[in-house]
Amino acid sequence: MFHSTKKNILNCFTCNEVVSREKQQKRFTKVDFFIILFGLVVYTFDIGTDLWTAKNFLCEGQYLKGILILSTGLFSSIIIQFFSYTWFKEDETENLDWAFYLLHSLYGGLFTRYYFTLKYGYQAAFISNSSTNSNLCFSAMTDISMLQLFKAFLESTPQLIFQIYIVMASEDSAFGQYVSIAMSFCSISCATVNYQIVLRKSLPDKNEFGGIFCKLIYLFYKLMTLTSWILTIVLFSMLSIIGSIVLLIFLWFGNLSWVIKQNTDFCKFKSAEYVYRMIVTIILICTFFNIKGENTAIVQSVYYIFRIIVTVILLCLCGYWKSLLDEKIYLSALIIAVVIFLTLGIISLIIYYTLFHPSIYCTQDEVDGLGVEREEPCRFSKFLIQ
């Protein structure tokens, strides 16, 4: 069924820049292949734990909780299928085979991408590691890592907030809930760090993502700032669910206004660009990243200063009305944990951008500097997560 589309898939993965850059070519290695394979395992297991948790809630008669878990997963999956199919159309020179439309309609878009990436990745890493094969694989990996990033912040993060809220608010917590929380953290961690690794490999004029310590510092920065924010939202939700919803809606509209003002051009199709902007706005509620490939030092500083101010205000509200919170919640300990996580996250951020960010090695960094002009830039040259 896929034999007739093999040529189209190869064209799709080139991302319009395979022919050039021979002098800066990065090789697709066996480690890269196993990174893809590990990502597939985490993605599959994460879906399984979500379905297991939702099934447990539904069987126990807790229909609202089960529906909320399924709803976040369904929404994330729809977005993933939409962008996966749209990017196939953007990169294709011929009409897509009907099988691609069918597979995406059945929510198999990401699995389809994994299949072809592993297939051509195996050829590049174990059989013939040509420059063309390496470029094909890196472009394919970048598409997958972006889709995983969408899943991490559209599904894993909301479910993480919901699950932690349930654990804090209820006396009895099932083992499956803790498994789901652990998998959500794992999914977010893998998606965040893997995207940086893969994107820098896919851009020939971008330095690769340092060593183990560099990756750990970056992961620590992201996880600490995100964890502090999640715990803050959970605490405020326990004080007032309506207040939390209003806050998140306010942040969403504020972020959307800023994103629209940036006039992003990540997608070729206008309809896809509008959806992209709305999804980016949701992700910006959770963490910061560069949406347009420009210097973000000032914007990022403002973002985290605002995050610190909002966090302090919410914690003060929780402390002031602590009598409204259940006595079994160790409010003081949680507030201290939030402060520690946020402090460690900001310190890690400063260390990363002072010592490890590629802008300190490249005089013309495509994202944090003036950049190197391309005749036909890859869409991912316009986006580098920070």
PDB file of C-alpha atoms in Angstrom, residues 54-341:
ATOM      1  CA  ALA A  54      -9.565   6.941  32.153  1.00  0.00           C
ATOM      2  CA  LYS A  55     -10.938   3.394  32.183  1.00  0.00           C
ATOM      3  CA  ASN A  56     -10.427   3.142  35.947  1.00  0.00           C
ATOM      4  CA  PHE A  57     -12.282   6.402  36.535  1.00  0.00           C
ATOM      5  CA  LEU A  58     -15.169   5.352  34.297  1.00  0.00           C
ATOM      6  CA  CYS A  59     -15.439   1.902  35.910  1.00  0.00           C
ATOM      7  CA  GLU A  60     -15.534   3.541  39.356  1.00  0.00           C
ATOM      8  CA  GLY A  61     -18.388   5.789  38.263  1.00  0.00           C
ATOM      9  CA  GLN A  62     -16.240   8.933  38.208  1.00  0.00           C
ATOM     10  CA  TYR A  63     -17.402   9.872  34.749  1.00  0.00           C
ATOM     11  CA  LEU A  64     -16.340  13.530  34.807  1.00  0.00           C
ATOM     12  CA  LYS A  65     -12.737  12.617  35.617  1.00  0.00           C
ATOM     13  CA  GLY A  66     -12.649   9.911  32.964  1.00  0.00           C
ATOM     14  CA  ILE A  67     -14.153  12.200  30.334  1.00  0.00           C
ATOM     15  CA  LEU A  68     -11.669  14.972  31.140  1.00  0.00           C
ATOM     16  CA  ILE A  69      -8.723  12.584  30.708  1.00  0.00           C
ATOM     17  CA  LEU A  70     -10.107  11.316  27.397  1.00  0.00           C
ATOM     18  CA  SER A  71     -10.953  14.825  26.204  1.00  0.00           C
ATOM     19  CA  THR A  72      -7.415  16.161  26.611  1.00  0.00           C
ATOM     20  CA  GLY A  73      -6.055  13.093  24.819  1.00  0.00           C
ATOM     21  CA  LEU A  74      -8.579  13.448  21.993  1.00  0.00           C
ATOM     22  CA  PHE A  75      -7.894  17.163  21.555  1.00  0.00           C
ATOM     23  CA  SER A  76      -4.149  16.569  21.466  1.00  0.00           C
ATOM     24  CA  SER A  77      -4.535  13.737  18.974  1.00  0.00           C
ATOM     25  CA  ILE A  78      -6.701  15.827  16.637  1.00  0.00           C
ATOM     26  CA  ILE A  79      -4.118  18.621  16.631  1.00  0.00           C
ATOM     27  CA  ILE A  80      -1.320  16.121  15.960  1.00  0.00           C
ATOM     28  CA  GLN A  81      -3.179  14.548  13.026  1.00  0.00           C
ATOM     29  CA  PHE A  82      -4.032  17.983  11.628  1.00  0.00           C
ATOM     30  CA  PHE A  83      -0.457  19.245  11.615  1.00  0.00           C
ATOM     31  CA  SER A  84       1.024  15.921  10.539  1.00  0.00           C
ATOM     32  CA  TYR A  85      -1.218  15.769   7.463  1.00  0.00           C
ATOM     33  CA  THR A  86      -0.816  19.509   6.787  1.00  0.00           C
ATOM     34  CA  TRP A  87       2.978  19.236   6.834  1.00  0.00           C
ATOM     35  CA  PHE A  88       2.799  16.281   4.454  1.00  0.00           C
ATOM     36  CA  LYS A  89       0.778  18.494   2.116  1.00  0.00           C
ATOM     37  CA  GLU A  90       3.142  21.440   2.540  1.00  0.00           C
ATOM     38  CA  ASP A  91       6.203  19.331   1.719  1.00  0.00           C
ATOM     39  CA  GLU A  92       4.656  17.280  -1.065  1.00  0.00           C
ATOM     40  CA  THR A  93       5.008  18.095  -4.740  1.00  0.00           C
ATOM     41  CA  GLU A  94       2.312  15.620  -5.788  1.00  0.00           C
ATOM     42  CA  ASN A  95      -1.060  14.601  -4.414  1.00  0.00           C
ATOM     43  CA  LEU A  96      -0.917  12.543  -1.252  1.00  0.00           C
ATOM     44  CA  ASP A  97      -1.912   8.920  -1.417  1.00  0.00           C
ATOM     45  CA  TRP A  98      -5.375   8.162  -0.011  1.00  0.00           C
ATOM     46  CA  ALA A  99      -3.745   5.917   2.589  1.00  0.00           C
ATOM     47  CA  PHE A 100      -2.239   8.940   4.320  1.00  0.00           C
ATOM     48  CA  TYR A 101      -5.606  10.601   4.676  1.00  0.00           C
ATOM     49  CA  LEU A 102      -7.120   7.362   5.987  1.00  0.00           C
ATOM     50  CA  LEU A 103      -4.328   6.787   8.508  1.00  0.00           C
ATOM     51  CA  HIS A 104      -4.574  10.347   9.815  1.00  0.00           C
ATOM     52  CA  SER A 105      -8.360  10.020  10.035  1.00  0.00           C
ATOM     53  CA  LEU A 106      -7.808   6.944  12.219  1.00  0.00           C
ATOM     54  CA  TYR A 107      -5.344   8.886  14.441  1.00  0.00           C
ATOM     55  CA  GLY A 108      -2.355   7.023  13.049  1.00  0.00           C
ATOM     56  CA  GLY A 109      -0.478  10.032  11.665  1.00  0.00           C
ATOM     57  CA  LEU A 110       2.371  10.025  14.170  1.00  0.00           C
ATOM     58  CA  PHE A 111       2.758   6.249  13.986  1.00  0.00           C
ATOM     59  CA  THR A 112       2.977   6.598  10.190  1.00  0.00           C
ATOM     60  CA  ARG A 113       5.769   9.130  10.574  1.00  0.00           C
ATOM     61  CA  TYR A 114       7.563   6.879  13.051  1.00  0.00           C
ATOM     62  CA  TYR A 115       7.337   3.981  10.603  1.00  0.00           C
ATOM     63  CA  PHE A 116       9.018   5.829   7.740  1.00  0.00           C
ATOM     64  CA  THR A 117      11.530   7.568  10.006  1.00  0.00           C
ATOM     65  CA  LEU A 118      12.634   4.277  11.537  1.00  0.00           C
ATOM     66  CA  LYS A 119      12.737   2.661   8.101  1.00  0.00           C
ATOM     67  CA  TYR A 120      14.961   5.294   6.495  1.00  0.00           C
ATOM     68  CA  GLY A 121      16.812   5.878   9.765  1.00  0.00           C
ATOM     69  CA  TYR A 122      17.826   2.222   9.832  1.00  0.00           C
ATOM     70  CA  GLN A 123      19.130   2.510   6.269  1.00  0.00           C
ATOM     71  CA  ALA A 124      21.094   5.667   7.144  1.00  0.00           C
ATOM     72  CA  ALA A 125      22.564   4.434  10.431  1.00  0.00           C
ATOM     73  CA  PHE A 126      23.202   0.757   9.729  1.00  0.00           C
ATOM     74  CA  ILE A 127      23.495   0.391   5.931  1.00  0.00           C
ATOM     75  CA  SER A 128      24.444   3.527   3.986  1.00  0.00           C
ATOM     76  CA  ASN A 129      24.924   6.779   5.877  1.00  0.00           C
ATOM     77  CA  SER A 130      24.838   9.127   2.907  1.00  0.00           C
ATOM     78  CA  SER A 131      24.324  12.861   3.282  1.00  0.00           C
ATOM     79  CA  THR A 132      20.914  12.639   1.630  1.00  0.00           C
ATOM     80  CA  ASN A 133      19.717   9.879   3.941  1.00  0.00           C
ATOM     81  CA  SER A 134      20.930  11.799   6.988  1.00  0.00           C
ATOM     82  CA  ASN A 135      19.095  14.952   5.904  1.00  0.00           C
ATOM     83  CA  LEU A 136      15.925  12.967   5.239  1.00  0.00           C
ATOM     84  CA  CYS A 137      16.049  11.410   8.691  1.00  0.00           C
ATOM     85  CA  PHE A 138      16.815  14.626  10.541  1.00  0.00           C
ATOM     86  CA  SER A 139      13.958  16.438   8.804  1.00  0.00           C
ATOM     87  CA  ALA A 140      11.608  13.576   9.657  1.00  0.00           C
ATOM     88  CA  MET A 141      12.798  13.509  13.273  1.00  0.00           C
ATOM     89  CA  THR A 142      12.179  17.240  13.601  1.00  0.00           C
ATOM     90  CA  ASP A 143       8.568  16.882  12.430  1.00  0.00           C
ATOM     91  CA  ILE A 144       8.013  14.102  14.952  1.00  0.00           C
ATOM     92  CA  SER A 145       9.658  16.009  17.800  1.00  0.00           C
ATOM     93  CA  MET A 146       7.462  19.048  17.128  1.00  0.00           C
ATOM     94  CA  LEU A 147       4.344  16.877  17.201  1.00  0.00           C
ATOM     95  CA  GLN A 148       5.541  15.309  20.462  1.00  0.00           C
ATOM     96  CA  LEU A 149       6.005  18.805  21.839  1.00  0.00           C
ATOM     97  CA  PHE A 150       2.374  19.572  20.996  1.00  0.00           C
ATOM     98  CA  LYS A 151       1.308  16.415  22.798  1.00  0.00           C
ATOM     99  CA  ALA A 152       3.416  17.240  25.856  1.00  0.00           C
ATOM    100  CA  PHE A 153       1.809  20.629  26.411  1.00  0.00           C
ATOM    101  CA  LEU A 154      -1.688  19.982  25.061  1.00  0.00           C
ATOM    102  CA  GLU A 155      -2.203  16.627  26.784  1.00  0.00           C
ATOM    103  CA  SER A 156       0.489  15.652  29.304  1.00  0.00           C
ATOM    104  CA  THR A 157       0.655  19.009  31.088  1.00  0.00           C
ATOM    105  CA  PRO A 158      -3.131  19.475  31.529  1.00  0.00           C
ATOM    106  CA  GLN A 159      -3.435  15.867  32.673  1.00  0.00           C
ATOM    107  CA  LEU A 160      -0.545  16.391  35.072  1.00  0.00           C
ATOM    108  CA  ILE A 161      -2.315  19.368  36.644  1.00  0.00           C
ATOM    109  CA  PHE A 162      -5.575  17.410  36.830  1.00  0.00           C
ATOM    110  CA  GLN A 163      -3.986  14.284  38.318  1.00  0.00           C
ATOM    111  CA  ILE A 164      -2.018  16.203  40.953  1.00  0.00           C
ATOM    112  CA  TYR A 165      -5.182  18.086  41.856  1.00  0.00           C
ATOM    113  CA  ILE A 166      -7.047  14.787  42.324  1.00  0.00           C
ATOM    114  CA  VAL A 167      -4.248  13.328  44.462  1.00  0.00           C
ATOM    115  CA  MET A 168      -4.226  16.410  46.715  1.00  0.00           C
ATOM    116  CA  ALA A 169      -7.985  16.797  46.923  1.00  0.00           C
ATOM    117  CA  SER A 170      -8.956  13.159  47.524  1.00  0.00           C
ATOM    118  CA  GLU A 171      -8.189  10.856  50.414  1.00  0.00           C
ATOM    119  CA  ASP A 172      -7.797   7.744  48.279  1.00  0.00           C
ATOM    120  CA  SER A 173      -5.415   7.761  45.342  1.00  0.00           C
ATOM    121  CA  ALA A 174      -5.082   4.825  42.978  1.00  0.00           C
ATOM    122  CA  PHE A 175      -1.738   3.443  41.868  1.00  0.00           C
ATOM    123  CA  GLY A 176      -2.651   4.200  38.266  1.00  0.00           C
ATOM    124  CA  GLN A 177      -2.796   7.919  39.023  1.00  0.00           C
ATOM    125  CA  TYR A 178       0.813   7.955  40.193  1.00  0.00           C
ATOM    126  CA  VAL A 179       1.846   6.013  37.095  1.00  0.00           C
ATOM    127  CA  SER A 180       0.034   8.530  34.930  1.00  0.00           C
ATOM    128  CA  ILE A 181       1.737  11.437  36.732  1.00  0.00           C
ATOM    129  CA  ALA A 182       5.145   9.806  36.264  1.00  0.00           C
ATOM    130  CA  MET A 183       4.489   9.176  32.563  1.00  0.00           C
ATOM    131  CA  SER A 184       3.328  12.761  32.055  1.00  0.00           C
ATOM    132  CA  PHE A 185       6.567  14.058  33.559  1.00  0.00           C
ATOM    133  CA  CYS A 186       8.537  11.608  31.405  1.00  0.00           C
ATOM    134  CA  SER A 187       6.644  12.638  28.269  1.00  0.00           C
ATOM    135  CA  ILE A 188       7.241  16.341  28.917  1.00  0.00           C
ATOM    136  CA  SER A 189      10.930  15.763  29.693  1.00  0.00           C
ATOM    137  CA  CYS A 190      11.550  13.658  26.588  1.00  0.00           C
ATOM    138  CA  ALA A 191       9.634  16.008  24.298  1.00  0.00           C
ATOM    139  CA  THR A 192      11.349  19.152  25.581  1.00  0.00           C
ATOM    140  CA  VAL A 193      14.952  17.948  25.470  1.00  0.00           C
ATOM    141  CA  ASN A 194      14.544  15.754  22.390  1.00  0.00           C
ATOM    142  CA  TYR A 195      13.191  18.667  20.382  1.00  0.00           C
ATOM    143  CA  GLN A 196      16.290  20.727  21.118  1.00  0.00           C
ATOM    144  CA  ILE A 197      18.583  17.826  20.216  1.00  0.00           C
ATOM    145  CA  VAL A 198      16.798  16.956  16.985  1.00  0.00           C
ATOM    146  CA  LEU A 199      16.230  20.512  15.794  1.00  0.00           C
ATOM    147  CA  ARG A 200      19.883  21.427  16.089  1.00  0.00           C
ATOM    148  CA  LYS A 201      20.827  18.276  14.198  1.00  0.00           C
ATOM    149  CA  SER A 202      18.356  19.119  11.433  1.00  0.00           C
ATOM    150  CA  LEU A 203      19.753  22.628  10.953  1.00  0.00           C
ATOM    151  CA  PRO A 204      23.249  22.307   9.433  1.00  0.00           C
ATOM    152  CA  ASP A 205      24.332  25.802  10.536  1.00  0.00           C
ATOM    153  CA  LYS A 206      23.261  25.186  14.142  1.00  0.00           C
ATOM    154  CA  ASN A 207      25.616  23.770  16.763  1.00  0.00           C
ATOM    155  CA  GLU A 208      24.582  20.443  18.249  1.00  0.00           C
ATOM    156  CA  PHE A 209      23.120  20.305  21.739  1.00  0.00           C
ATOM    157  CA  GLY A 210      26.307  20.019  23.844  1.00  0.00           C
ATOM    158  CA  GLY A 211      27.091  17.189  26.226  1.00  0.00           C
ATOM    159  CA  ILE A 212      25.193  15.425  28.995  1.00  0.00           C
ATOM    160  CA  PHE A 213      25.656  18.248  31.492  1.00  0.00           C
ATOM    161  CA  CYS A 214      24.287  20.787  29.002  1.00  0.00           C
ATOM    162  CA  LYS A 215      21.194  18.643  28.434  1.00  0.00           C
ATOM    163  CA  LEU A 216      20.685  18.127  32.173  1.00  0.00           C
ATOM    164  CA  ILE A 217      20.914  21.863  32.877  1.00  0.00           C
ATOM    165  CA  TYR A 218      18.393  22.579  30.119  1.00  0.00           C
ATOM    166  CA  LEU A 219      16.072  19.822  31.359  1.00  0.00           C
ATOM    167  CA  PHE A 220      16.416  21.067  34.932  1.00  0.00           C
ATOM    168  CA  TYR A 221      15.547  24.614  33.849  1.00  0.00           C
ATOM    169  CA  LYS A 222      12.430  23.475  32.009  1.00  0.00           C
ATOM    170  CA  LEU A 223      11.202  20.965  34.593  1.00  0.00           C
ATOM    171  CA  MET A 224      11.791  23.192  37.619  1.00  0.00           C
ATOM    172  CA  THR A 225      10.036  26.236  36.158  1.00  0.00           C
ATOM    173  CA  LEU A 226       7.192  24.085  34.814  1.00  0.00           C
ATOM    174  CA  THR A 227       6.782  22.112  38.067  1.00  0.00           C
ATOM    175  CA  SER A 228       6.622  25.280  40.148  1.00  0.00           C
ATOM    176  CA  TRP A 229       3.962  26.670  37.808  1.00  0.00           C
ATOM    177  CA  ILE A 230       1.921  23.438  37.843  1.00  0.00           C
ATOM    178  CA  LEU A 231       1.946  23.283  41.658  1.00  0.00           C
ATOM    179  CA  THR A 232       0.936  26.947  41.826  1.00  0.00           C
ATOM    180  CA  ILE A 233      -2.010  26.370  39.486  1.00  0.00           C
ATOM    181  CA  VAL A 234      -3.056  23.276  41.469  1.00  0.00           C
ATOM    182  CA  LEU A 235      -2.937  25.169  44.786  1.00  0.00           C
ATOM    183  CA  PHE A 236      -4.926  28.068  43.347  1.00  0.00           C
ATOM    184  CA  SER A 237      -7.422  25.611  41.825  1.00  0.00           C
ATOM    185  CA  MET A 238      -8.005  24.105  45.252  1.00  0.00           C
ATOM    186  CA  LEU A 239      -8.745  27.598  46.489  1.00  0.00           C
ATOM    187  CA  SER A 240     -10.943  28.492  43.516  1.00  0.00           C
ATOM    188  CA  ILE A 241     -11.433  26.407  40.360  1.00  0.00           C
ATOM    189  CA  ILE A 242     -13.315  29.247  38.680  1.00  0.00           C
ATOM    190  CA  GLY A 243     -10.496  31.632  39.559  1.00  0.00           C
ATOM    191  CA  SER A 244      -7.954  29.285  37.940  1.00  0.00           C
ATOM    192  CA  ILE A 245     -10.027  28.989  34.772  1.00  0.00           C
ATOM    193  CA  VAL A 246     -10.378  32.779  34.550  1.00  0.00           C
ATOM    194  CA  LEU A 247      -6.627  33.190  35.061  1.00  0.00           C
ATOM    195  CA  LEU A 248      -5.742  30.673  32.336  1.00  0.00           C
ATOM    196  CA  ILE A 249      -8.214  32.280  29.916  1.00  0.00           C
ATOM    197  CA  PHE A 250      -6.710  35.694  30.658  1.00  0.00           C
ATOM    198  CA  LEU A 251      -3.190  34.370  30.043  1.00  0.00           C
ATOM    199  CA  TRP A 252      -4.322  32.684  26.829  1.00  0.00           C
ATOM    200  CA  PHE A 253      -5.776  35.903  25.391  1.00  0.00           C
ATOM    201  CA  GLY A 254      -2.728  37.872  26.492  1.00  0.00           C
ATOM    202  CA  ASN A 255      -0.382  35.403  24.817  1.00  0.00           C
ATOM    203  CA  LEU A 256      -2.559  35.270  21.710  1.00  0.00           C
ATOM    204  CA  SER A 257      -2.372  39.049  21.336  1.00  0.00           C
ATOM    205  CA  TRP A 258       1.422  38.895  21.515  1.00  0.00           C
ATOM    206  CA  VAL A 259       1.671  35.966  19.076  1.00  0.00           C
ATOM    207  CA  ILE A 260      -0.593  37.700  16.534  1.00  0.00           C
ATOM    208  CA  LYS A 261       1.529  40.836  16.838  1.00  0.00           C
ATOM    209  CA  GLN A 262       4.626  38.776  15.982  1.00  0.00           C
ATOM    210  CA  ASN A 263       3.019  37.870  12.639  1.00  0.00           C
ATOM    211  CA  THR A 264       4.441  34.333  12.629  1.00  0.00           C
ATOM    212  CA  ASP A 265       4.852  32.475   9.338  1.00  0.00           C
ATOM    213  CA  PHE A 266       5.636  28.935  10.462  1.00  0.00           C
ATOM    214  CA  CYS A 267       3.109  27.230   8.142  1.00  0.00           C
ATOM    215  CA  LYS A 268       2.597  27.735   4.420  1.00  0.00           C
ATOM    216  CA  PHE A 269      -1.203  27.512   4.630  1.00  0.00           C
ATOM    217  CA  LYS A 270      -2.983  30.399   6.354  1.00  0.00           C
ATOM    218  CA  SER A 271      -5.531  28.131   8.034  1.00  0.00           C
ATOM    219  CA  ALA A 272      -2.746  26.019   9.534  1.00  0.00           C
ATOM    220  CA  GLU A 273      -0.917  29.170  10.656  1.00  0.00           C
ATOM    221  CA  TYR A 274      -3.983  30.359  12.570  1.00  0.00           C
ATOM    222  CA  VAL A 275      -4.258  27.000  14.331  1.00  0.00           C
ATOM    223  CA  TYR A 276      -0.533  27.056  15.022  1.00  0.00           C
ATOM    224  CA  ARG A 277      -0.818  30.443  16.685  1.00  0.00           C
ATOM    225  CA  MET A 278      -3.619  29.245  18.960  1.00  0.00           C
ATOM    226  CA  ILE A 279      -1.636  26.135  19.934  1.00  0.00           C
ATOM    227  CA  VAL A 280       1.518  28.161  20.526  1.00  0.00           C
ATOM    228  CA  THR A 281      -0.532  30.397  22.815  1.00  0.00           C
ATOM    229  CA  ILE A 282      -1.520  27.405  24.940  1.00  0.00           C
ATOM    230  CA  ILE A 283       2.103  26.242  25.180  1.00  0.00           C
ATOM    231  CA  LEU A 284       3.236  29.734  26.194  1.00  0.00           C
ATOM    232  CA  ILE A 285       0.990  29.476  29.252  1.00  0.00           C
ATOM    233  CA  CYS A 286       3.255  26.633  30.414  1.00  0.00           C
ATOM    234  CA  THR A 287       6.735  27.584  29.208  1.00  0.00           C
ATOM    235  CA  PHE A 288       8.604  30.078  27.041  1.00  0.00           C
ATOM    236  CA  PHE A 289      10.035  29.492  23.604  1.00  0.00           C
ATOM    237  CA  ASN A 290      11.060  31.523  20.615  1.00  0.00           C
ATOM    238  CA  ILE A 291       8.222  31.513  18.091  1.00  0.00           C
ATOM    239  CA  LYS A 292       9.847  33.442  15.268  1.00  0.00           C
ATOM    240  CA  GLY A 293      13.605  32.982  15.316  1.00  0.00           C
ATOM    241  CA  GLU A 294      14.579  36.346  16.745  1.00  0.00           C
ATOM    242  CA  ASN A 295      16.646  37.518  19.689  1.00  0.00           C
ATOM    243  CA  THR A 296      14.538  36.763  22.754  1.00  0.00           C
ATOM    244  CA  ALA A 297      16.682  37.979  25.655  1.00  0.00           C
ATOM    245  CA  ILE A 298      14.349  40.863  26.567  1.00  0.00           C
ATOM    246  CA  VAL A 299      11.123  38.987  25.822  1.00  0.00           C
ATOM    247  CA  GLN A 300      12.203  35.950  27.795  1.00  0.00           C
ATOM    248  CA  SER A 301      13.257  38.114  30.753  1.00  0.00           C
ATOM    249  CA  VAL A 302       9.861  39.842  30.750  1.00  0.00           C
ATOM    250  CA  TYR A 303       8.129  36.461  30.501  1.00  0.00           C
ATOM    251  CA  TYR A 304       9.799  35.015  33.585  1.00  0.00           C
ATOM    252  CA  ILE A 305       9.569  38.237  35.587  1.00  0.00           C
ATOM    253  CA  PHE A 306       5.835  38.181  34.912  1.00  0.00           C
ATOM    254  CA  ARG A 307       5.759  34.465  35.840  1.00  0.00           C
ATOM    255  CA  ILE A 308       7.480  35.216  39.164  1.00  0.00           C
ATOM    256  CA  ILE A 309       5.058  38.068  39.944  1.00  0.00           C
ATOM    257  CA  VAL A 310       1.970  35.967  39.152  1.00  0.00           C
ATOM    258  CA  THR A 311       3.331  33.026  41.160  1.00  0.00           C
ATOM    259  CA  VAL A 312       3.985  35.220  44.212  1.00  0.00           C
ATOM    260  CA  ILE A 313       0.495  36.754  44.005  1.00  0.00           C
ATOM    261  CA  LEU A 314      -1.207  33.345  43.754  1.00  0.00           C
ATOM    262  CA  LEU A 315       0.836  31.920  46.634  1.00  0.00           C
ATOM    263  CA  CYS A 316      -0.029  34.949  48.775  1.00  0.00           C
ATOM    264  CA  LEU A 317      -3.729  34.438  48.017  1.00  0.00           C
ATOM    265  CA  CYS A 318      -3.465  30.778  48.987  1.00  0.00           C
ATOM    266  CA  GLY A 319      -1.668  31.701  52.197  1.00  0.00           C
ATOM    267  CA  TYR A 320      -4.194  34.429  53.058  1.00  0.00           C
ATOM    268  CA  TRP A 321      -7.194  32.150  52.562  1.00  0.00           C
ATOM    269  CA  LYS A 322      -5.497  28.996  53.796  1.00  0.00           C
ATOM    270  CA  SER A 323      -8.506  28.238  56.015  1.00  0.00           C
ATOM    271  CA  LEU A 324     -10.471  27.452  52.843  1.00  0.00           C
ATOM    272  CA  LEU A 325      -8.012  24.725  51.910  1.00  0.00           C
ATOM    273  CA  ASP A 326      -8.319  21.215  53.249  1.00  0.00           C
ATOM    274  CA  GLU A 327      -6.337  20.609  56.435  1.00  0.00           C
ATOM    275  CA  LYS A 328      -4.660  17.515  54.989  1.00  0.00           C
ATOM    276  CA  ILE A 329      -2.761  19.688  52.520  1.00  0.00           C
ATOM    277  CA  TYR A 330       0.604  20.801  53.859  1.00  0.00           C
ATOM    278  CA  LEU A 331       0.217  24.290  52.442  1.00  0.00           C
ATOM    279  CA  SER A 332       3.404  25.753  53.909  1.00  0.00           C
ATOM    280  CA  ALA A 333       5.493  22.845  52.594  1.00  0.00           C
ATOM    281  CA  LEU A 334       3.956  23.166  49.128  1.00  0.00           C
ATOM    282  CA  ILE A 335       4.554  26.915  49.027  1.00  0.00           C
ATOM    283  CA  ILE A 336       8.191  26.386  50.019  1.00  0.00           C
ATOM    284  CA  ALA A 337       8.495  23.683  47.329  1.00  0.00           C
ATOM    285  CA  VAL A 338       7.133  26.058  44.689  1.00  0.00           C
ATOM    286  CA  VAL A 339       9.609  28.767  45.694  1.00  0.00           C
ATOM    287  CA  ILE A 340      12.537  26.319  45.654  1.00  0.00           C
ATOM    288  CA  PHE A 341      11.570  24.832  42.267  1.00  0.00           C
TER     289      PHE A 341
END
